[in-house]
Coordinates of C-alpha atoms (C1' of nucleotides) in Angstrom, one line a residue:
Chain A
M138 CA 0.0 0.0 0.0
N139 CA 1.1 3.6 -0.7
I140 CA 0.6 6.3 1.8
G141 CA -2.6 7.6 0.2
E142 CA -4.3 4.2 0.6
V143 CA -3.2 3.9 4.2
A144 CA -4.4 7.4 4.9
A145 CA -7.8 6.6 3.5
K146 CA -8.0 3.4 5.5
S147 CA -6.8 4.8 8.8
G148 CA -8.5 8.1 8.5
L149 CA -5.2 9.9 9.2
P150 CA -3.9 12.6 6.9
A151 CA -0.8 11.5 4.9
K152 CA 1.0 14.4 6.5
T153 CA 0.4 12.9 9.9
I154 CA 1.5 9.5 8.9
R155 CA 4.8 10.9 7.6
Y156 CA 5.1 12.8 10.8
Y157 CA 4.6 9.6 12.8
E158 CA 7.4 8.0 10.8
D159 CA 9.6 11.1 11.5
I160 CA 9.2 10.7 15.3
G161 CA 9.7 6.9 15.1
L162 CA 6.2 5.7 15.8
I163 CA 6.1 3.5 12.7
Q164 CA 8.8 2.3 10.3
P165 CA 7.4 1.7 6.8
E166 CA 9.7 0.2 4.2
R167 CA 10.5 1.8 0.9
H168 CA 10.0 1.0 -2.8
D169 CA 12.9 1.5 -5.1
N170 CA 11.3 4.8 -6.2
G171 CA 11.4 6.1 -2.7
Y172 CA 7.7 5.7 -2.0
R173 CA 6.8 4.3 1.4
V174 CA 5.4 0.8 1.5
F175 CA 2.9 -0.1 4.2
R176 CA 2.0 -3.6 5.1
Q177 CA -1.0 -4.7 7.1
T178 CA 0.8 -4.5 10.4
Q179 CA 1.8 -0.9 9.8
L180 CA -1.8 0.0 9.0
H181 CA -2.9 -1.8 12.1
K182 CA -0.5 0.2 14.2
L183 CA -1.7 3.4 12.6
M184 CA -5.3 2.6 13.4
F185 CA -4.3 1.7 17.0
V186 CA -2.6 5.1 17.4
A187 CA -5.5 6.9 15.8
R188 CA -7.9 5.3 18.3
A189 CA -5.6 6.1 21.2
R190 CA -5.2 9.7 20.1
S191 CA -8.9 10.0 19.7
L192 CA -9.1 9.0 23.4
G193 CA -6.8 11.8 24.2
F194 CA -3.6 9.8 24.8
S195 CA -0.4 11.7 24.1
I196 CA 2.0 10.5 21.4
D197 CA 4.3 9.3 24.2
D198 CA 1.5 7.4 25.8
C199 CA 0.8 5.9 22.3
R200 CA 4.4 4.7 22.1
I201 CA 4.1 3.0 25.5
L202 CA 0.7 1.5 24.6
L203 CA 2.0 0.2 21.3
A204 CA 4.9 -1.4 23.1
L205 CA 2.6 -3.0 25.7
Y206 CA 0.4 -4.2 23.0
E207 CA 3.3 -5.9 21.3
D208 CA 4.6 -7.4 24.5
D209 CA 2.9 -10.7 25.1
S210 CA 4.2 -10.8 28.6
R211 CA 2.7 -7.4 29.7
A212 CA 0.6 -7.1 32.8
S213 CA -2.8 -5.5 32.2
A214 CA -2.1 -3.6 35.4
Q215 CA 0.5 -1.5 33.5
V216 CA -2.1 -0.6 30.8
K217 CA -4.7 0.1 33.4
A218 CA -2.4 2.4 35.4
L219 CA -1.6 4.4 32.3
A220 CA -5.3 4.7 31.4
Q221 CA -6.3 5.6 34.9
D222 CA -3.7 8.3 35.0
H223 CA -4.9 9.7 31.8
L224 CA -8.5 9.5 33.0
T225 CA -7.6 11.5 36.1
Q226 CA -6.0 14.2 33.9
I227 CA -9.1 14.4 31.7
D228 CA -11.3 14.7 34.7
A229 CA -9.1 17.6 35.9
K230 CA -9.3 19.3 32.6
I231 CA -13.1 18.9 32.5
A232 CA -13.3 20.3 36.0
G233 CA -11.3 23.3 35.0
L234 CA -13.3 23.9 31.9
R235 CA -16.6 23.6 33.8
A236 CA -15.4 26.2 36.3
M237 CA -14.6 28.5 33.3
R238 CA -17.9 27.7 31.7
D239 CA -19.9 28.4 34.8
T240 CA -18.3 31.8 35.4
L241 CA -18.6 32.7 31.7
A242 CA -22.2 31.6 31.5
D243 CA -23.0 33.8 34.5
L244 CA -21.3 36.8 32.9
V245 CA -23.0 36.2 29.5
D246 CA -26.4 35.9 31.3
A247 CA -25.8 39.2 33.1
C248 CA -24.9 41.1 30.0
H249 CA -27.7 42.9 28.3
G250 CA -26.1 42.6 24.9
D251 CA -27.5 45.8 23.5
S252 CA -26.1 49.0 22.0
R253 CA -25.1 50.5 25.4
P254 CA -21.5 50.3 26.6
D255 CA -22.3 49.1 30.1
C256 CA -21.1 45.5 30.3
P257 CA -20.8 43.1 33.3
I258 CA -18.3 41.0 31.3
L259 CA -15.8 43.8 30.9
K260 CA -16.5 44.8 34.5
D261 CA -15.5 41.4 35.7
L262 CA -12.4 41.3 33.6
A263 CA -11.4 44.7 34.9
A264 CA -12.0 43.9 38.5
A265 CA -9.2 42.6 40.8
H266 CA -9.3 38.8 41.2
D267 CA -7.3 36.9 43.8
G268 CA -5.9 33.5 43.4
Chain B
M1380 CA 7.3 49.8 38.6
N1381 CA 9.8 47.4 37.2
I1382 CA 8.8 44.1 35.6
G1383 CA 9.3 42.1 38.8
E1384 CA 6.9 44.2 40.8
V1385 CA 4.3 44.0 38.1
A1386 CA 4.8 40.3 37.8
A1387 CA 4.2 39.9 41.5
K1388 CA 1.1 42.1 41.4
S1389 CA -0.5 40.6 38.3
G1390 CA 0.5 37.0 39.1
L1391 CA 2.0 36.7 35.6
P1392 CA 5.6 35.5 35.1
A1393 CA 8.0 38.3 34.0
K1394 CA 8.6 36.2 30.9
T1395 CA 5.0 36.2 30.0
I1396 CA 4.8 40.0 30.4
R1397 CA 7.8 40.4 28.1
Y1398 CA 6.1 38.1 25.6
Y1399 CA 2.9 40.2 25.8
E1400 CA 5.0 43.3 25.0
D1401 CA 6.6 41.4 22.1
I1402 CA 3.2 40.6 20.5
G1403 CA 1.9 44.1 21.1
L1404 CA -0.6 43.5 23.9
I1405 CA 1.0 46.2 26.1
Q1406 CA 3.5 49.0 25.5
P1407 CA 5.5 49.8 28.6
E1408 CA 7.9 52.8 28.5
R1409 CA 11.5 52.5 29.2
H1410 CA 13.9 53.9 31.7
D1411 CA 17.2 55.4 30.5
N1412 CA 18.9 52.1 31.5
G1413 CA 16.6 50.1 29.3
Y1414 CA 14.4 48.7 32.1
R1415 CA 10.7 48.6 31.3
V1416 CA 8.6 51.1 33.3
F1417 CA 5.0 50.1 34.1
R1418 CA 2.4 52.5 35.2
Q1419 CA -0.9 51.7 36.9
T1420 CA -2.7 51.5 33.6
Q1421 CA -0.3 48.9 32.2
L1422 CA -0.7 46.8 35.4
H1423 CA -4.4 47.1 35.0
K1424 CA -4.3 45.9 31.4
L1425 CA -2.1 43.0 32.5
M1426 CA -4.6 42.0 35.2
F1427 CA -7.4 42.3 32.7
V1428 CA -5.6 40.0 30.3
A1429 CA -4.7 37.5 33.1
R1430 CA -8.3 37.3 34.0
A1431 CA -9.5 36.9 30.5
R1432 CA -6.9 34.2 29.9
S1433 CA -8.0 32.4 33.0
L1434 CA -11.5 32.3 31.5
G1435 CA -10.0 30.6 28.4
F1436 CA -10.0 33.6 26.0
S1437 CA -7.3 33.4 23.3
I1438 CA -4.7 36.2 23.1
D1439 CA -6.5 37.5 20.0
D1440 CA -9.8 37.6 22.0
C1441 CA -7.9 39.5 24.7
R1442 CA -6.8 42.0 22.2
I1443 CA -10.4 42.6 21.1
L1444 CA -11.7 42.6 24.6
L1445 CA -9.1 45.2 25.6
A1446 CA -10.0 47.3 22.7
L1447 CA -13.7 47.1 23.6
Y1448 CA -12.9 47.9 27.2
E1449 CA -11.1 51.1 26.1
D1450 CA -13.7 52.1 23.7
D1451 CA -16.3 54.1 25.5
S1452 CA -18.7 53.9 22.6
R1453 CA -18.7 50.1 22.5
A1454 CA -22.0 48.2 22.4
S1455 CA -22.2 45.5 25.1
A1456 CA -23.6 43.3 22.4
Q1457 CA -20.2 43.0 20.8
V1458 CA -18.7 41.8 24.1
K1459 CA -21.5 39.4 24.7
A1460 CA -21.3 37.9 21.2
L1461 CA -17.6 37.3 21.7
A1462 CA -18.2 35.7 25.1
Q1463 CA -21.1 33.7 23.8
D1464 CA -19.0 32.3 21.0
H1465 CA -16.3 31.4 23.4
L1466 CA -18.8 29.7 25.7
T1467 CA -20.0 27.6 22.8
Q1468 CA -16.5 26.5 22.1
I1469 CA -15.9 25.6 25.7
D1470 CA -19.1 23.6 25.8
A1471 CA -18.0 21.7 22.7
K1472 CA -14.6 21.0 24.2
I1473 CA -16.3 19.8 27.4
A1474 CA -18.6 17.5 25.4
G1475 CA -15.7 16.1 23.6
L1476 CA -13.8 15.4 26.7
R1477 CA -16.8 13.9 28.4
A1478 CA -17.2 11.5 25.5
M1479 CA -13.6 10.5 25.9
R1480 CA -13.9 10.3 29.6
D1481 CA -16.9 8.0 29.5
T1482 CA -15.3 5.6 27.0
L1483 CA -12.1 5.6 28.9
A1484 CA -13.8 5.0 32.2
D1485 CA -15.7 2.0 30.8
L1486 CA -12.4 0.6 29.5
V1487 CA -10.6 1.2 32.8
D1488 CA -13.5 -0.5 34.7
A1489 CA -13.4 -3.5 32.4
C1490 CA -9.7 -4.0 32.9
H1491 CA -8.7 -6.3 35.7
G1492 CA -5.4 -4.6 36.2
D1493 CA -3.6 -7.7 37.3
S1494 CA -0.4 -9.5 36.2
R1495 CA -2.0 -11.2 33.2
P1496 CA -1.7 -9.8 29.7
D1497 CA -5.4 -9.9 28.8
C1498 CA -6.6 -6.4 28.6
P1499 CA -9.9 -4.9 27.3
I1500 CA -8.2 -1.5 26.9
L1501 CA -5.6 -2.8 24.4
K1502 CA -8.4 -4.8 22.7
D1503 CA -10.4 -1.7 22.2
L1504 CA -7.5 0.2 20.8
A1505 CA -6.6 -2.6 18.4
A1506 CA -10.2 -3.1 17.1
A1507 CA -11.5 -1.3 14.1
H1508 CA -13.4 1.9 14.9
D1509 CA -15.5 3.8 12.4
G1510 CA -16.1 7.5 12.3
Chain C
dA655 C1' 4.3 14.3 -25.4
dT656 C1' 1.6 15.9 -21.9
dA657 C1' -1.6 16.3 -18.2
dG658 C1' -2.9 15.2 -13.7
dG659 C1' -2.5 13.1 -9.6
dC660 C1' 0.4 10.8 -6.6
dC661 C1' 4.6 10.8 -4.1
dT662 C1' 9.1 12.9 -2.1
dT663 C1' 11.7 16.3 1.0
dC664 C1' 12.3 20.4 3.5
dC665 C1' 11.1 24.6 5.8
dA666 C1' 8.0 27.5 8.3
dG667 C1' 4.1 28.4 11.1
dT668 C1' 0.5 27.3 14.6
dC669 C1' -0.5 28.8 20.2
dG670 C1' 1.2 30.6 24.3
dC671 C1' 4.4 30.5 26.5
dT672 C1' 9.0 28.7 28.9
dG673 C1' 14.0 27.7 29.6
dG674 C1' 18.5 29.0 29.2
dA675 C1' 22.7 31.6 27.9
dA676 C1' 25.2 35.9 27.9
dG677 C1' 25.6 40.1 29.6
dC678 C1' 24.3 44.8 31.8
dT679 C1' 22.5 47.4 36.1
dC680 C1' 21.6 48.3 40.7
dA681 C1' 21.6 48.2 45.9
dA682 C1' 23.7 46.5 49.9
dG683 C1' 27.6 45.1 52.7
dC684 C1' 32.5 45.3 53.9
Chain D
dG839 C1' 35.8 51.3 46.1
dC840 C1' 34.8 46.5 45.4
dT841 C1' 32.3 42.6 45.4
dT842 C1' 28.3 40.0 45.6
dG843 C1' 23.9 38.7 44.2
dA844 C1' 19.5 39.9 42.6
dG845 C1' 17.1 41.8 38.9
dC846 C1' 17.0 43.4 34.4
dT847 C1' 18.1 43.0 29.2
dT848 C1' 18.2 40.4 24.5
dC849 C1' 18.1 36.5 21.7
dC850 C1' 17.5 31.8 20.4
dA851 C1' 15.4 27.3 21.0
dG852 C1' 11.9 24.1 22.3
dC853 C1' 7.4 22.3 23.8
dG854 C1' 3.0 19.1 21.2
dA855 C1' 1.1 17.5 17.4
dC856 C1' 0.6 18.6 13.6
dT857 C1' -0.4 21.6 9.1
dG858 C1' 0.6 24.3 4.9
dG859 C1' 3.2 25.2 1.1
dA860 C1' 6.9 25.0 -2.3
dA861 C1' 9.8 22.5 -5.4
dG862 C1' 10.4 18.6 -7.7
dG863 C1' 10.2 13.4 -9.0
dC864 C1' 7.1 9.5 -10.5
dC865 C1' 3.3 7.0 -12.7
dT866 C1' -0.7 6.3 -15.6
dA867 C1' -3.7 7.5 -19.2
dT868 C1' -4.6 9.7 -23.4

DNA sequence: ATAGGCCTTCCAGTCGCTGGAAGCTCAAGC
DNA sequence: GCTTGAGCTTCCAGCGACTGGAAGGCCTAT
């Protein structure tokens, strides 16, 4: 398979696949003409990474997950610990965003949104905030 | 005020304040010795930006918000529209993260996390996923 | 022979900082 | 007056994960 076909099958842009090769996530072979050759296992890896990325895992996490996936003697506890850690980080991010969201929603609600300059949103931004 | 004092008062790292000058967010004057001089208005601007950033507004949004803040003839509708737009984006981000979180939580729950290699998390990553 | 679509590499840019190096200035202590 | 150390300056590089674009080679069909 050439990169275009793998891109179509994995849903990843060709650019991203080349980038993944650059950083050593995958190692496709080469045709005599310089074109990358992808075998089924490479495509499989790419799809694995694509899925992991869609769950928010970092590239470095993906590296580890791939290694664990290919290690028959892994302990599922290793995988779970990584995933649990990631889950905790996502939860923290959600909590942060929710706090933002709530404050912002209050401000938006309080703002008349008319032609007058008076605006609670700007007032909040201009007021001193501790922490 | 020198940059250190302003950093302490605004809670922003000195590096960040210099960066904000670089990109034209603020324009402090200079002492004869080259040191930046910050007046009260500059500090006020920095605190405004810090607050806006803490609510997730981009630097470009901050630029617009600052301009609106300084424009006595603004319409609050302009501010509200910007904030509403931002709020929508935050909501989208939260929704995305929640979807991730839920999938991930299910997988973590399903994984025994023991010394055996069998792992539903890796199984999910390795399976074909549409969309 | 030519057109176009695919592939290649390389460089630069995104966003919002952050770290570090090299060097100047200033205030305090001896 | 000299030293020390903190604080200031500039500039360059790097983070993460791509993404865009230019310049050029290759392949297939007409």
